[in-house]
PDB file of C-alpha atoms in Angstrom:
ATOM      1  CA  MET L   1      -2.639  -7.268  12.609  1.00  0.00           C
ATOM      2  CA  LYS L   2      -0.537  -4.136  12.362  1.00  0.00           C
ATOM      3  CA  GLY L   3      -0.501  -1.738   9.438  1.00  0.00           C
ATOM      4  CA  LYS L   4       0.845   1.593   8.327  1.00  0.00           C
ATOM      5  CA  ILE L   5      -0.739   3.729   5.612  1.00  0.00           C
ATOM      6  CA  GLU L   6       1.718   6.320   4.329  1.00  0.00           C
ATOM      7  CA  LEU L   7       0.452   9.886   3.850  1.00  0.00           C
ATOM      8  CA  LYS L   8       2.172  12.871   2.277  1.00  0.00           C
ATOM      9  CA  ASP L   9       4.249  15.327   4.310  1.00  0.00           C
ATOM     10  CA  ASP L  10       5.725  13.038   6.996  1.00  0.00           C
ATOM     11  CA  GLY L  11       2.453  11.455   8.042  1.00  0.00           C
ATOM     12  CA  PHE L  12       0.878   8.046   8.282  1.00  0.00           C
ATOM     13  CA  LEU L  13      -2.089   6.220   9.740  1.00  0.00           C
ATOM     14  CA  LYS L  14      -1.112   3.445  12.116  1.00  0.00           C
ATOM     15  CA  VAL L  15      -3.661   0.615  12.433  1.00  0.00           C
ATOM     16  CA  TYR L  16      -3.705  -2.171  15.017  1.00  0.00           C
ATOM     17  CA  CYS L  17      -6.200  -4.995  15.500  1.00  0.00           C
ATOM     18  CA  ASN L  18      -6.059  -7.883  17.972  1.00  0.00           C
ATOM     19  CA  GLU L  19      -9.056 -10.180  17.550  1.00  0.00           C
ATOM     20  CA  ARG L  20      -8.177 -12.185  20.674  1.00  0.00           C
ATOM     21  CA  THR L  21      -8.266  -9.141  23.005  1.00  0.00           C
ATOM     22  CA  GLY L  22     -10.895  -7.184  21.049  1.00  0.00           C
ATOM     23  CA  THR L  23      -8.528  -4.249  20.564  1.00  0.00           C
ATOM     24  CA  LEU L  24      -8.835  -1.972  17.552  1.00  0.00           C
ATOM     25  CA  ALA L  25      -6.702   1.183  17.264  1.00  0.00           C
ATOM     26  CA  PHE L  26      -6.120   3.926  14.713  1.00  0.00           C
ATOM     27  CA  ALA L  27      -3.508   6.641  15.238  1.00  0.00           C
ATOM     28  CA  LEU L  28      -2.827   9.546  12.888  1.00  0.00           C
ATOM     29  CA  ILE L  29       0.886  10.319  13.081  1.00  0.00           C
ATOM     30  CA  ASN L  30       2.554  13.504  11.834  1.00  0.00           C
ATOM     31  CA  LYS L  31       6.279  14.097  12.188  1.00  0.00           C
ATOM     32  CA  GLU L  32       6.597  11.022  14.446  1.00  0.00           C
ATOM     33  CA  LYS L  33       3.915  12.191  16.943  1.00  0.00           C
ATOM     34  CA  ARG L  34       0.330  11.051  17.376  1.00  0.00           C
ATOM     35  CA  ILE L  35      -1.978  13.957  16.572  1.00  0.00           C
ATOM     36  CA  TRP L  36      -5.286  12.054  16.727  1.00  0.00           C
ATOM     37  CA  GLY L  37      -6.546   8.582  17.401  1.00  0.00           C
ATOM     38  CA  ILE L  38      -9.547   6.382  18.019  1.00  0.00           C
ATOM     39  CA  ASP L  39      -9.431   3.069  19.846  1.00  0.00           C
ATOM     40  CA  LYS L  40     -11.555   0.258  21.214  1.00  0.00           C
ATOM     41  CA  ASP L  41     -10.196  -1.845  24.032  1.00  0.00           C
ATOM     42  CA  ASN L  42     -11.450  -3.910  26.979  1.00  0.00           C
ATOM     43  CA  LEU L  43     -10.431  -1.253  29.517  1.00  0.00           C
ATOM     44  CA  ARG L  44     -12.076   1.913  28.122  1.00  0.00           C
ATOM     45  CA  GLY L  45     -14.290   0.681  25.282  1.00  0.00           C
ATOM     46  CA  TRP L  46     -14.492   3.070  22.329  1.00  0.00           C
ATOM     47  CA  HIS L  47     -12.604   6.301  22.969  1.00  0.00           C
ATOM     48  CA  CYS L  48     -10.958   9.108  21.024  1.00  0.00           C
ATOM     49  CA  HIS L  49      -7.632  10.891  21.377  1.00  0.00           C
ATOM     50  CA  PRO L  50      -8.851  14.228  19.976  1.00  0.00           C
ATOM     51  CA  PHE L  51      -6.928  16.431  17.577  1.00  0.00           C
ATOM     52  CA  GLY L  52      -5.210  19.053  19.727  1.00  0.00           C
ATOM     53  CA  GLU L  53      -5.318  16.801  22.836  1.00  0.00           C
ATOM     54  CA  PRO L  54      -4.015  13.429  21.629  1.00  0.00           C
ATOM     55  CA  GLU L  55      -2.983  12.283  25.131  1.00  0.00           C
ATOM     56  CA  SER L  56      -6.524  12.537  26.511  1.00  0.00           C
ATOM     57  CA  HIS L  57      -9.195   9.831  26.311  1.00  0.00           C
ATOM     58  CA  GLN L  58     -12.756  10.864  25.469  1.00  0.00           C
ATOM     59  CA  PRO L  59     -15.505   8.215  25.324  1.00  0.00           C
ATOM     60  CA  VAL L  60     -17.233   7.936  21.933  1.00  0.00           C
ATOM     61  CA  GLU L  61     -19.885   5.759  20.359  1.00  0.00           C
ATOM     62  CA  GLU L  62     -18.799   2.741  18.321  1.00  0.00           C
ATOM     63  CA  GLN L  63     -17.310   3.845  14.994  1.00  0.00           C
ATOM     64  CA  ASP L  64     -17.302   2.029  11.672  1.00  0.00           C
ATOM     65  CA  LEU L  65     -14.342   2.073   9.303  1.00  0.00           C
ATOM     66  CA  GLU L  66     -15.904   4.573   6.884  1.00  0.00           C
ATOM     67  CA  VAL L  67     -16.477   7.116   9.672  1.00  0.00           C
ATOM     68  CA  ILE L  68     -12.931   6.651  10.971  1.00  0.00           C
ATOM     69  CA  ILE L  69     -11.391   7.150   7.513  1.00  0.00           C
ATOM     70  CA  ASN L  70     -13.528  10.278   6.993  1.00  0.00           C
ATOM     71  CA  GLN L  71     -12.255  11.641  10.319  1.00  0.00           C
ATOM     72  CA  VAL L  72      -8.651  10.945   9.285  1.00  0.00           C
ATOM     73  CA  GLU L  73      -9.214  12.747   5.984  1.00  0.00           C
ATOM     74  CA  THR L  74     -10.834  15.757   7.669  1.00  0.00           C
ATOM     75  CA  ILE L  75      -8.046  16.133  10.232  1.00  0.00           C
ATOM     76  CA  TRP L  76      -5.297  15.621   7.654  1.00  0.00           C
ATOM     77  CA  ARG L  77      -6.840  18.353   5.470  1.00  0.00           C
ATOM     78  CA  GLN L  78      -6.877  20.669   8.504  1.00  0.00           C
ATOM     79  CA  ILE L  79      -3.122  20.364   8.905  1.00  0.00           C
ATOM     80  CA  THR L  80      -2.166  20.341   5.222  1.00  0.00           C
ATOM     81  CA  GLY L  81      -2.705  23.026   2.655  1.00  0.00           C
ATOM     82  CA  PRO L  82      -3.371  22.759  -1.065  1.00  0.00           C
ATOM     83  CA  GLY L  83      -1.224  20.111  -2.655  1.00  0.00           C
ATOM     84  CA  GLY L  84      -0.258  18.646   0.730  1.00  0.00           C
ATOM     85  CA  GLN L  85       1.660  21.717   1.902  1.00  0.00           C
ATOM     86  CA  LEU L  86       1.774  21.856   5.699  1.00  0.00           C
ATOM     87  CA  LYS L  87       0.073  24.800   7.383  1.00  0.00           C
ATOM     88  CA  ASN L  88       1.315  26.722  10.382  1.00  0.00           C
ATOM     89  CA  HIS L  89      -0.795  27.290  13.498  1.00  0.00           C
ATOM     90  CA  ARG L  90      -2.684  30.170  11.822  1.00  0.00           C
ATOM     91  CA  ASN L  91      -3.748  27.891   8.923  1.00  0.00           C
ATOM     92  CA  GLN L  92      -1.464  29.741   6.538  1.00  0.00           C
ATOM     93  CA  PRO L  93       0.851  27.747   4.267  1.00  0.00           C
ATOM     94  CA  ALA L  94       4.122  27.157   6.085  1.00  0.00           C
ATOM     95  CA  HIS L  95       7.423  27.653   4.329  1.00  0.00           C
ATOM     96  CA  LEU L  96       9.328  24.428   4.669  1.00  0.00           C
ATOM     97  CA  SER L  97      12.999  24.225   3.882  1.00  0.00           C
TER      98      SER L  97
END
């Protein structure tokens, strides 16, 4: 199963599940780049691609869907301002043209 949940401001949550291999993956994408993710696979088990270091792999405990969605919401709110306005690196509303 593959899915894509559209978010405001050029973002989406990519979801992948393969029952046969036991793989489960969630990736938060902003402007066509992964900014965070959490996966379970046969090679590494449960691991996170942390916000700010999405290319790294940090082991984590098993996560349920509610916890994962709460993490997505928290991270998305960190990078968007009121009304979905993107913030710059100083957490001030960015002026987008």
